Tab-separated table of C-alpha atoms and ligand atoms in Angstrom:
chain	number	residue	atom	x	y	z
A	1	MET	CA	-31.599	-69.275	132.888
A	2	ARG	CA	-28.043	-70.312	131.873
A	3	ARG	CA	-27.078	-73.859	132.804
A	4	PRO	CA	-23.935	-73.792	135.104
A	5	LYS	CA	-21.040	-75.927	134.544
A	6	ILE	CA	-18.493	-76.844	137.375
A	7	THR	CA	-15.195	-75.182	136.965
A	8	ASP	CA	-13.390	-76.079	140.123
A	9	LEU	CA	-13.742	-77.249	143.603
A	10	ARG	CA	-11.833	-76.386	146.945
A	11	ALA	CA	-11.778	-78.318	150.151
A	12	THR	CA	-10.824	-76.740	153.632
A	13	THR	CA	-10.280	-78.414	156.679
A	14	VAL	CA	-11.620	-76.553	159.926
A	15	THR	CA	-11.840	-77.590	163.578
A	16	VAL	CA	-14.677	-76.008	165.734
A	17	PRO	CA	-14.654	-76.396	169.448
A	18	LEU	CA	-17.284	-78.149	171.524
A	19	GLU	CA	-18.306	-77.361	174.814
A	20	ALA	CA	-16.483	-80.344	176.263
A	21	PRO	CA	-14.990	-83.709	174.993
A	22	LEU	CA	-17.785	-86.229	174.226
A	23	ARG	CA	-17.081	-89.833	175.142
A	24	HIS	CA	-18.258	-92.751	172.987
A	25	ALA	CA	-17.819	-96.557	172.872
A	26	ASN	CA	-14.784	-96.181	170.469
A	27	GLY	CA	-12.977	-93.326	172.093
A	28	ALA	CA	-13.959	-89.789	172.175
A	29	HIS	CA	-14.419	-86.464	170.303
A	30	TRP	CA	-11.651	-84.775	171.762
A	31	GLY	CA	-13.273	-81.398	172.664
A	32	ARG	CA	-13.715	-80.225	168.989
A	33	PHE	CA	-14.929	-81.387	165.531
A	34	VAL	CA	-12.966	-81.717	162.405
A	35	ARG	CA	-14.888	-81.056	159.371
A	36	THR	CA	-14.036	-80.367	155.611
A	37	ILE	CA	-15.754	-77.594	153.950
A	38	VAL	CA	-16.240	-78.033	150.243
A	39	GLU	CA	-16.847	-75.265	147.896
A	40	VAL	CA	-17.882	-76.222	144.188
A	41	GLU	CA	-17.420	-73.236	141.691
A	42	THR	CA	-19.271	-72.618	138.463
A	43	ASP	CA	-18.904	-70.536	135.325
A	44	THR	CA	-22.105	-68.741	136.376
A	45	GLY	CA	-20.350	-67.378	139.634
A	46	LEU	CA	-22.137	-69.568	142.052
A	47	ILE	CA	-20.361	-71.448	144.409
A	48	GLY	CA	-22.148	-74.313	146.033
A	49	LEU	CA	-21.287	-75.606	149.512
A	50	GLY	CA	-20.821	-79.050	151.051
A	51	GLU	CA	-19.305	-80.646	154.122
A	52	MET	CA	-17.843	-83.862	155.022
A	53	GLY	CA	-16.636	-85.302	158.496
A	54	GLY	CA	-12.862	-85.539	159.243
A	55	GLY	CA	-10.387	-83.649	157.094
A	56	GLY	CA	-6.573	-82.940	156.722
A	57	GLU	CA	-4.141	-83.070	153.822
A	58	SER	CA	-5.349	-86.428	152.556
A	59	ALA	CA	-8.997	-85.401	152.460
A	60	GLU	CA	-8.303	-82.180	150.713
A	61	ALA	CA	-6.126	-83.964	148.039
A	62	ALA	CA	-8.961	-86.665	147.633
A	63	PHE	CA	-11.168	-83.713	146.599
A	64	ARG	CA	-8.567	-82.331	144.480
A	65	GLY	CA	-8.276	-85.661	142.740
A	66	LEU	CA	-11.934	-85.452	141.705
A	67	ARG	CA	-11.537	-82.142	139.653
A	68	SER	CA	-11.031	-84.078	136.313
A	69	TYR	CA	-14.310	-85.879	136.889
A	70	LEU	CA	-16.314	-82.796	137.805
A	71	ILE	CA	-14.857	-79.932	135.574
A	72	GLY	CA	-17.472	-79.134	132.906
A	73	HIS	CA	-20.311	-81.077	134.652
A	74	ASP	CA	-23.756	-79.761	135.019
A	75	PRO	CA	-24.863	-79.639	138.587
A	76	PHE	CA	-28.309	-80.533	137.647
A	77	GLU	CA	-27.268	-83.983	136.482
A	78	LEU	CA	-27.095	-85.426	139.683
A	79	GLU	CA	-27.770	-88.961	138.761
A	80	ALA	CA	-24.969	-88.833	136.177
A	81	LEU	CA	-22.826	-87.336	139.013
A	82	ARG	CA	-23.419	-90.491	141.086
A	83	PHE	CA	-22.135	-92.895	138.452
A	84	LYS	CA	-19.344	-90.622	137.687
A	85	ILE	CA	-17.911	-90.550	141.177
A	86	CYS	CA	-19.424	-93.877	142.989
A	87	ASN	CA	-20.624	-96.248	140.456
A	88	PRO	CA	-21.157	-99.368	142.634
A	89	THR	CA	-18.731	-101.730	140.994
A	90	ALA	CA	-15.908	-99.188	140.340
A	91	SER	CA	-16.225	-98.054	144.037
A	92	LEU	CA	-14.808	-101.507	144.975
A	93	TYR	CA	-11.660	-99.766	144.219
A	94	ASN	CA	-12.300	-96.596	145.852
A	95	ASN	CA	-14.492	-95.160	148.783
A	96	ARG	CA	-16.070	-91.977	147.455
A	97	THR	CA	-19.554	-92.442	148.996
A	98	GLN	CA	-18.940	-89.450	151.572
A	99	MET	CA	-17.190	-87.398	149.068
A	100	HIS	CA	-19.992	-87.688	146.830
A	101	ALA	CA	-22.542	-86.587	149.476
A	102	ALA	CA	-20.455	-83.316	149.903
A	103	ILE	CA	-20.459	-82.731	146.312
A	104	GLU	CA	-24.169	-83.443	146.125
A	105	PHE	CA	-24.854	-81.002	148.714
A	106	ALA	CA	-22.851	-78.307	146.696
A	107	CYS	CA	-24.696	-79.178	143.434
A	108	LEU	CA	-28.104	-78.906	145.017
A	109	ASP	CA	-27.035	-75.666	146.653
A	110	ILE	CA	-26.057	-74.380	143.149
A	111	CYS	CA	-29.258	-75.676	141.684
A	112	GLY	CA	-31.396	-73.897	144.230
A	113	HIS	CA	-29.445	-70.636	143.864
A	114	THR	CA	-29.512	-70.909	139.972
A	115	LEU	CA	-33.565	-71.402	139.995
A	116	GLY	CA	-33.939	-69.093	143.259
A	117	VAL	CA	-35.488	-71.862	145.345
A	118	PRO	CA	-34.515	-73.701	148.434
A	119	VAL	CA	-33.330	-77.320	148.022
A	120	HIS	CA	-36.382	-78.955	149.490
A	121	ASP	CA	-38.366	-77.302	146.484
A	122	LEU	CA	-36.106	-79.516	144.155
A	123	LEU	CA	-36.656	-82.788	146.431
A	124	GLY	CA	-40.510	-82.836	146.147
A	125	GLY	CA	-41.257	-79.873	148.507
A	126	LYS	CA	-41.617	-79.457	152.124
A	127	VAL	CA	-44.256	-81.420	154.214
A	128	ARG	CA	-43.269	-79.674	157.542
A	129	GLU	CA	-41.787	-76.365	158.389
A	130	THR	CA	-39.544	-77.382	161.305
A	131	VAL	CA	-37.452	-80.494	162.088
A	132	PRO	CA	-37.777	-81.922	165.553
A	133	PHE	CA	-34.447	-82.746	167.302
A	134	ALA	CA	-33.582	-85.163	170.064
A	135	SER	CA	-31.040	-83.898	172.891
A	136	TYR	CA	-27.934	-85.907	172.278
A	137	LEU	CA	-26.497	-86.762	175.712
A	138	PHE	CA	-23.109	-87.829	175.984
A	139	PHE	CA	-20.827	-88.661	178.870
A	140	ARG	CA	-18.136	-85.885	178.977
A	141	TYR	CA	-14.862	-85.286	180.019
A	142	PRO	CA	-14.425	-81.899	181.666
A	143	ASP	CA	-13.333	-78.967	179.653
A	144	ALA	CA	-9.967	-77.357	180.017
A	145	GLN	CA	-11.459	-75.190	182.845
A	146	GLY	CA	-12.641	-78.492	184.597
A	147	ARG	CA	-16.367	-77.969	183.889
A	148	HIS	CA	-19.248	-79.695	182.158
A	149	GLU	CA	-18.171	-83.204	183.056
A	150	VAL	CA	-20.735	-85.972	182.699
A	151	ARG	CA	-20.192	-89.255	184.364
A	152	SER	CA	-22.683	-90.093	186.899
A	153	ALA	CA	-26.526	-90.436	186.722
A	154	GLU	CA	-26.916	-87.388	188.479
A	155	GLN	CA	-24.718	-85.101	186.413
A	156	LEU	CA	-26.450	-86.775	183.267
A	157	VAL	CA	-29.970	-85.787	184.582
A	158	ALA	CA	-28.497	-82.113	185.245
A	159	HIS	CA	-27.136	-81.969	181.752
A	160	ALA	CA	-30.242	-83.223	180.269
A	161	SER	CA	-32.384	-80.939	182.162
A	162	ALA	CA	-30.375	-77.915	181.305
A	163	LEU	CA	-30.544	-78.795	177.628
A	164	LYS	CA	-34.220	-79.296	177.745
A	165	GLN	CA	-34.618	-75.987	179.394
A	166	GLN	CA	-32.482	-74.372	176.980
A	167	TYR	CA	-33.496	-75.954	173.644
A	168	GLY	CA	-36.971	-77.561	174.492
A	169	PHE	CA	-36.054	-81.123	173.806
A	170	THR	CA	-38.723	-83.703	174.628
A	171	VAL	CA	-36.590	-86.635	173.204
A	172	HIS	CA	-33.260	-87.669	174.839
A	173	LYS	CA	-30.509	-89.974	173.449
A	174	LEU	CA	-27.874	-91.311	175.529
A	175	LYS	CA	-24.709	-92.290	173.655
A	176	GLY	CA	-23.633	-95.270	175.989
A	177	GLY	CA	-21.121	-97.981	175.501
A	178	VAL	CA	-18.533	-96.146	177.741
A	179	PHE	CA	-19.205	-97.581	181.130
A	180	PRO	CA	-20.203	-100.914	182.440
A	181	PRO	CA	-23.795	-101.844	181.334
A	182	ALA	CA	-25.102	-101.717	185.010
A	183	HIS	CA	-23.891	-98.095	185.247
A	184	GLU	CA	-25.481	-97.140	181.979
A	185	LEU	CA	-28.833	-98.884	183.041
A	186	ALA	CA	-28.925	-96.884	186.181
A	187	CYS	CA	-28.305	-93.574	184.099
A	188	MET	CA	-31.146	-94.522	181.622
A	189	ARG	CA	-33.561	-95.400	184.633
A	190	ALA	CA	-32.524	-91.958	186.079
A	191	LEU	CA	-33.582	-90.254	182.804
A	192	GLY	CA	-36.767	-92.079	182.779
A	193	ALA	CA	-37.664	-90.859	186.320
A	194	ALA	CA	-36.553	-87.345	185.616
A	195	PHE	CA	-38.406	-87.125	182.311
A	196	PRO	CA	-41.482	-89.445	182.391
A	197	ASP	CA	-43.181	-87.678	179.684
A	198	ASP	CA	-40.224	-87.439	177.264
A	199	LYS	CA	-39.159	-90.279	174.946
A	200	LEU	CA	-35.775	-92.051	175.523
A	201	ARG	CA	-33.178	-93.512	173.187
A	202	TYR	CA	-30.156	-95.750	174.254
A	203	ASP	CA	-27.223	-96.099	171.557
A	204	PRO	CA	-24.028	-97.835	172.934
A	205	ASN	CA	-22.525	-98.084	169.251
A	206	ALA	CA	-23.015	-101.855	169.166
A	207	ALA	CA	-20.773	-102.385	172.310
A	208	LEU	CA	-22.939	-104.978	173.889
A	209	SER	CA	-22.810	-108.626	173.260
A	210	VAL	CA	-26.121	-109.939	172.112
A	211	GLU	CA	-26.917	-111.381	175.658
A	212	GLU	CA	-25.974	-108.002	177.386
A	213	ALA	CA	-28.030	-106.190	174.944
A	214	ILE	CA	-31.036	-108.589	175.531
A	215	SER	CA	-30.918	-108.070	179.240
A	216	PHE	CA	-30.202	-104.401	179.062
A	217	GLY	CA	-33.003	-103.984	176.767
A	218	ARG	CA	-35.576	-106.236	179.030
A	219	ALA	CA	-34.500	-103.798	181.987
A	220	ILE	CA	-35.585	-100.554	180.299
A	221	GLU	CA	-38.574	-102.024	178.446
A	222	ASP	CA	-40.914	-100.313	180.965
A	223	LEU	CA	-39.567	-96.789	179.931
A	224	ASN	CA	-41.026	-94.418	177.295
A	225	ASN	CA	-38.628	-95.768	174.928
A	226	ASP	CA	-38.563	-94.245	171.440
A	227	TYR	CA	-36.122	-96.866	170.067
A	228	TYR	CA	-33.105	-99.064	171.013
A	229	GLU	CA	-30.257	-97.981	168.734
A	230	ASP	CA	-27.545	-100.400	167.686
A	231	PRO	CA	-27.123	-102.095	171.149
A	232	THR	CA	-25.254	-104.842	169.507
A	233	TRP	CA	-23.463	-105.484	166.325
A	234	GLY	CA	-24.559	-107.124	163.041
A	235	LEU	CA	-27.861	-108.093	161.453
A	236	ASN	CA	-27.916	-111.425	163.029
A	237	GLY	CA	-27.354	-110.054	166.308
A	238	MET	CA	-29.970	-107.467	165.891
A	239	ARG	CA	-32.474	-109.984	164.620
A	240	ARG	CA	-32.001	-112.320	167.609
A	241	LEU	CA	-32.561	-109.152	169.848
A	242	ARG	CA	-35.870	-108.478	168.052
A	243	ARG	CA	-37.400	-111.638	169.065
A	244	ASP	CA	-36.504	-111.040	172.787
A	245	VAL	CA	-37.039	-107.385	173.464
A	246	ARG	CA	-40.122	-105.514	172.827
A	247	ILE	CA	-38.639	-102.108	172.059
A	248	PRO	CA	-38.279	-101.003	168.133
A	249	LEU	CA	-34.530	-101.334	167.154
A	250	ALA	CA	-32.898	-98.667	165.257
A	251	THR	CA	-29.532	-98.741	163.374
A	252	ASN	CA	-27.030	-96.384	161.678
A	253	THR	CA	-24.563	-98.955	161.473
A	254	VAL	CA	-25.949	-102.220	159.973
A	255	VAL	CA	-28.177	-100.763	157.203
A	256	VAL	CA	-26.248	-97.838	155.757
A	257	ASN	CA	-26.687	-98.766	152.118
A	258	PHE	CA	-29.524	-100.184	149.604
A	259	GLU	CA	-28.017	-103.687	149.690
A	260	GLN	CA	-28.394	-103.995	153.507
A	261	LEU	CA	-31.806	-102.219	153.200
A	262	ALA	CA	-32.896	-104.851	150.737
A	263	ALA	CA	-31.378	-107.464	153.251
A	264	ASN	CA	-33.419	-106.013	156.109
A	265	ILE	CA	-36.420	-106.037	154.115
A	266	LEU	CA	-36.226	-109.835	153.111
A	267	ASP	CA	-35.529	-110.733	156.854
A	268	PRO	CA	-36.311	-107.889	159.244
A	269	ALA	CA	-33.538	-107.132	161.802
A	270	VAL	CA	-34.199	-103.527	162.488
A	271	ASP	CA	-37.540	-101.408	162.585
A	272	VAL	CA	-35.968	-97.680	162.397
A	273	ILE	CA	-33.584	-96.874	159.560
A	274	LEU	CA	-31.544	-93.786	160.653
A	275	LEU	CA	-30.591	-91.983	157.467
A	276	ASP	CA	-27.406	-90.090	157.456
A	277	THR	CA	-26.949	-87.540	154.569
A	278	THR	CA	-23.206	-88.381	154.557
A	279	PHE	CA	-23.054	-92.197	155.076
A	280	TRP	CA	-25.845	-92.759	152.378
A	281	GLY	CA	-23.922	-90.555	149.799
A	282	GLY	CA	-26.350	-87.654	149.815
A	283	ILE	CA	-29.684	-86.167	150.483
A	284	ARG	CA	-31.252	-87.790	147.516
A	285	PRO	CA	-29.991	-91.262	148.313
A	286	CYS	CA	-31.612	-90.744	151.897
A	287	ILE	CA	-35.000	-89.771	150.172
A	288	LYS	CA	-34.949	-92.892	147.870
A	289	ALA	CA	-34.391	-94.899	151.168
A	290	ALA	CA	-37.134	-93.172	152.976
A	291	GLY	CA	-39.301	-94.221	149.947
A	292	VAL	CA	-38.438	-97.716	150.364
A	293	CYS	CA	-39.010	-97.744	154.177
A	294	GLU	CA	-42.350	-95.870	153.569
A	295	THR	CA	-43.393	-98.671	151.134
A	296	PHE	CA	-42.465	-101.441	153.850
A	297	GLN	CA	-43.690	-99.366	156.580
A	298	LEU	CA	-40.036	-99.297	158.310
A	299	GLY	CA	-39.560	-96.215	160.482
A	300	ILE	CA	-36.858	-93.612	159.613
A	301	ALA	CA	-35.118	-90.768	161.541
A	302	VAL	CA	-32.207	-88.433	160.467
A	303	HIS	CA	-28.969	-89.501	161.850
A	304	SER	CA	-26.101	-87.193	163.006
A	305	SER	CA	-22.413	-87.899	162.299
A	306	GLY	CA	-21.369	-84.724	163.544
A	307	GLU	CA	-22.176	-81.556	161.681
A	308	LEU	CA	-21.756	-77.745	161.097
A	309	GLY	CA	-24.250	-75.700	159.507
A	310	ILE	CA	-23.986	-76.831	156.018
A	311	GLN	CA	-24.339	-80.412	156.854
A	312	LEU	CA	-27.269	-79.426	159.267
A	313	ALA	CA	-28.763	-77.685	156.170
A	314	SER	CA	-28.760	-81.071	154.446
A	315	MET	CA	-30.286	-82.822	157.213
A	316	LEU	CA	-33.117	-80.096	157.502
A	317	HIS	CA	-33.952	-80.227	153.958
A	318	LEU	CA	-34.198	-84.139	154.287
A	319	GLY	CA	-36.311	-83.811	157.214
A	320	ALA	CA	-38.618	-81.223	155.588
A	321	VAL	CA	-39.453	-83.475	152.506
A	322	VAL	CA	-39.725	-87.261	153.814
A	323	PRO	CA	-43.332	-87.515	155.047
A	324	ASN	CA	-42.607	-90.732	157.148
A	325	LEU	CA	-40.467	-88.928	159.678
A	326	ALA	CA	-42.070	-89.977	162.827
A	327	HIS	CA	-39.074	-89.829	165.173
A	328	ALA	CA	-37.071	-86.769	166.081
A	329	ALA	CA	-33.736	-86.200	164.360
A	330	ASP	CA	-30.489	-86.475	165.967
A	331	ALA	CA	-27.686	-83.794	166.012
A	332	HIS	CA	-24.468	-83.096	167.770
A	333	TYR	CA	-24.973	-79.530	167.059
A	334	HIS	CA	-25.938	-78.212	170.273
A	335	HIS	CA	-22.652	-79.389	171.595
A	336	LEU	CA	-20.645	-76.689	169.289
A	337	LEU	CA	-19.448	-73.487	170.551
A	338	ASP	CA	-19.742	-71.707	166.968
A	339	ASP	CA	-20.418	-72.495	163.239
A	340	VAL	CA	-18.720	-71.404	160.017
A	341	ILE	CA	-22.108	-70.169	158.665
A	342	VAL	CA	-23.300	-66.436	158.194
A	343	GLY	CA	-25.157	-65.352	161.564
A	344	GLY	CA	-23.726	-68.246	163.637
A	345	LYS	CA	-25.408	-71.274	164.787
A	346	LEU	CA	-28.892	-72.120	163.562
A	347	ARG	CA	-31.406	-71.734	166.456
A	348	TYR	CA	-33.467	-74.242	168.125
A	349	GLU	CA	-37.041	-73.323	169.164
A	350	ASN	CA	-39.219	-75.757	171.126
A	351	GLY	CA	-36.648	-78.574	170.571
A	352	ALA	CA	-36.798	-78.107	166.703
A	353	ILE	CA	-34.824	-76.088	163.999
A	354	ALA	CA	-36.634	-74.211	161.312
A	355	VAL	CA	-36.117	-75.290	157.622
A	356	PRO	CA	-34.079	-72.915	155.812
A	357	LYS	CA	-36.091	-70.628	153.386
A	358	GLY	CA	-33.507	-69.035	151.364
A	359	PRO	CA	-32.348	-70.390	147.942
A	360	GLY	CA	-30.167	-73.664	147.972
A	361	LEU	CA	-29.125	-74.835	151.201
A	362	GLY	CA	-30.145	-71.706	152.632
A	363	VAL	CA	-26.883	-71.168	154.537
A	364	ALA	CA	-23.881	-68.850	153.535
A	365	LEU	CA	-20.403	-69.352	154.505
A	366	ASP	CA	-18.828	-66.952	156.929
A	367	ARG	CA	-15.326	-66.637	155.381
A	368	ALA	CA	-13.806	-64.812	158.367
A	369	LYS	CA	-15.103	-68.093	160.582
A	370	LEU	CA	-13.766	-70.292	157.719
A	371	ALA	CA	-10.332	-68.704	158.091
A	372	GLU	CA	-10.398	-68.737	161.911
A	373	TYR	CA	-11.134	-72.301	162.201
A	374	ALA	CA	-8.958	-73.353	159.249
A	375	GLU	CA	-6.141	-71.636	161.247
A	376	LEU	CA	-7.155	-73.476	164.238
A	377	TYR	CA	-7.052	-76.814	162.517
A	378	ARG	CA	-3.302	-75.738	161.008
A	379	GLU	CA	-2.294	-75.022	164.810
A	380	VAL	CA	-3.796	-78.114	166.597
A	381	GLY	CA	-4.144	-80.735	163.615
A	382	GLY	CA	-6.537	-83.795	164.036
A	383	TYR	CA	-7.339	-86.405	166.651
A	384	PRO	CA	-7.796	-89.906	166.731
A	385	TYR	CA	-11.638	-90.277	166.818
A	386	ASP	CA	-11.323	-93.824	167.764
A	387	ARG	CA	-8.962	-93.469	170.580
A	388	ASP	CA	-9.960	-92.093	174.241
A	389	PRO	CA	-7.698	-89.383	175.427
A	390	GLY	CA	-8.412	-90.368	179.156
A	391	ARG	CA	-7.319	-94.278	178.349
A	392	PRO	CA	-3.982	-94.089	176.648
A	393	GLY	CA	-3.170	-97.397	174.690
A	394	TRP	CA	-6.856	-98.564	174.969
A	395	TYR	CA	-9.086	-99.778	171.952
A	396	PRO	CA	-12.385	-101.455	172.139
A	397	LEU	CA	-13.117	-104.977	171.162
A	398	LEU	CA	-16.530	-105.647	169.835
A	399	PRO	CA	-18.455	-106.541	171.815
A	400	ASN	CA	-16.566	-104.589	174.416
A	401	THR	CA	-15.091	-106.418	177.514
A	402	ASP	CA	-12.996	-103.671	179.080
A	403	TRP	CA	-15.265	-100.593	180.081
A	404	ALA	CA	-14.200	-97.138	181.544
A	405	ASP	CA	-14.466	-96.774	185.256
A	406	PRO	CA	-17.344	-94.608	186.177
A	407	ASN	CA	-15.590	-93.676	189.422
A	408	ALA	CA	-12.312	-92.675	187.828
A	409	VAL	CA	-11.773	-88.922	188.262
A	410	PRO	CA	-10.260	-87.630	184.948
B	501	MG	MG1	-25.872	-94.737	166.474
């Protein structure tokens, strides 16, 4: 085996349509995702694939700016890569965690292709063949044809039923924090009545005050809850909630690095840590964090910050190797209309996706799709994720005190 050396990297922004705009506490995904596809080239002819959320000129330039750090680097030297790019004290002056994650995916992809093994074999080996996923339910604006709106409890239950039938989900997560808590409580109770045997999650992106979160939590305690995700902001807020609500608390906001994980172990505020291969800086940091959680018997799950197939592959390899994955993973993936990988979107079966078996990440770039969605990005540009297209000028306070009107027809 000849050890590869990195010779170049390339970042391409794409935008891929969603079935309909997805609403959340801070604004919306305006009917598509914007993602950066990263290709790391080597002197052995292999090209590794990475992916990061967002994109545009500045993101592409930031990746180009890492060339001098990466050219000549051996992709197998992953710990060295971490300190080259995001040494924790140097990172006070930059914010490269997410870029490091995309490059780590690509390096692991190269290592796997070099050795002819899937990435999970480089990470301890898989302990499961498939990774279960939750349905990720959003309140939605209608699409351009006026279809697919989700605003009422009836629309939400119909949407969840359709997803369950199509994909086999047995866990349902509602992304809330859009409408007044009383409306979203009615929606959760409607889901509970419609799917009494399925698990439920509620995640309002920390939009509730501590007191609202306590009363909401108490009002859903009798449902078949998987966990209660970031109902309010902050470790101290979550700690107060944990005393007063008998549902496991989960977070992808207040424990997203090792310092915060240490703080949460010394003085627990959260029970389930949602590991995001981008937010934590790669698949390997997530595995390290999963090991800490295993030691201290905290729960884990795999978080979704929006993904195309490359990022999804990173989540599948993570989910494959962590023994303590007792909760289904999250993915926005089923809301997408297409992907940039060869063969189109990865498929769900019985609410799960098979762990890729091919070498590396096990997904290949469809260059025609990459070109198509890069062109679409050039045509339509980005969108402000933290603004709501239906509420011009509005921005959320934390906790939110100005909810959307559930009766307003868009
Ligand atoms: Mg969340």
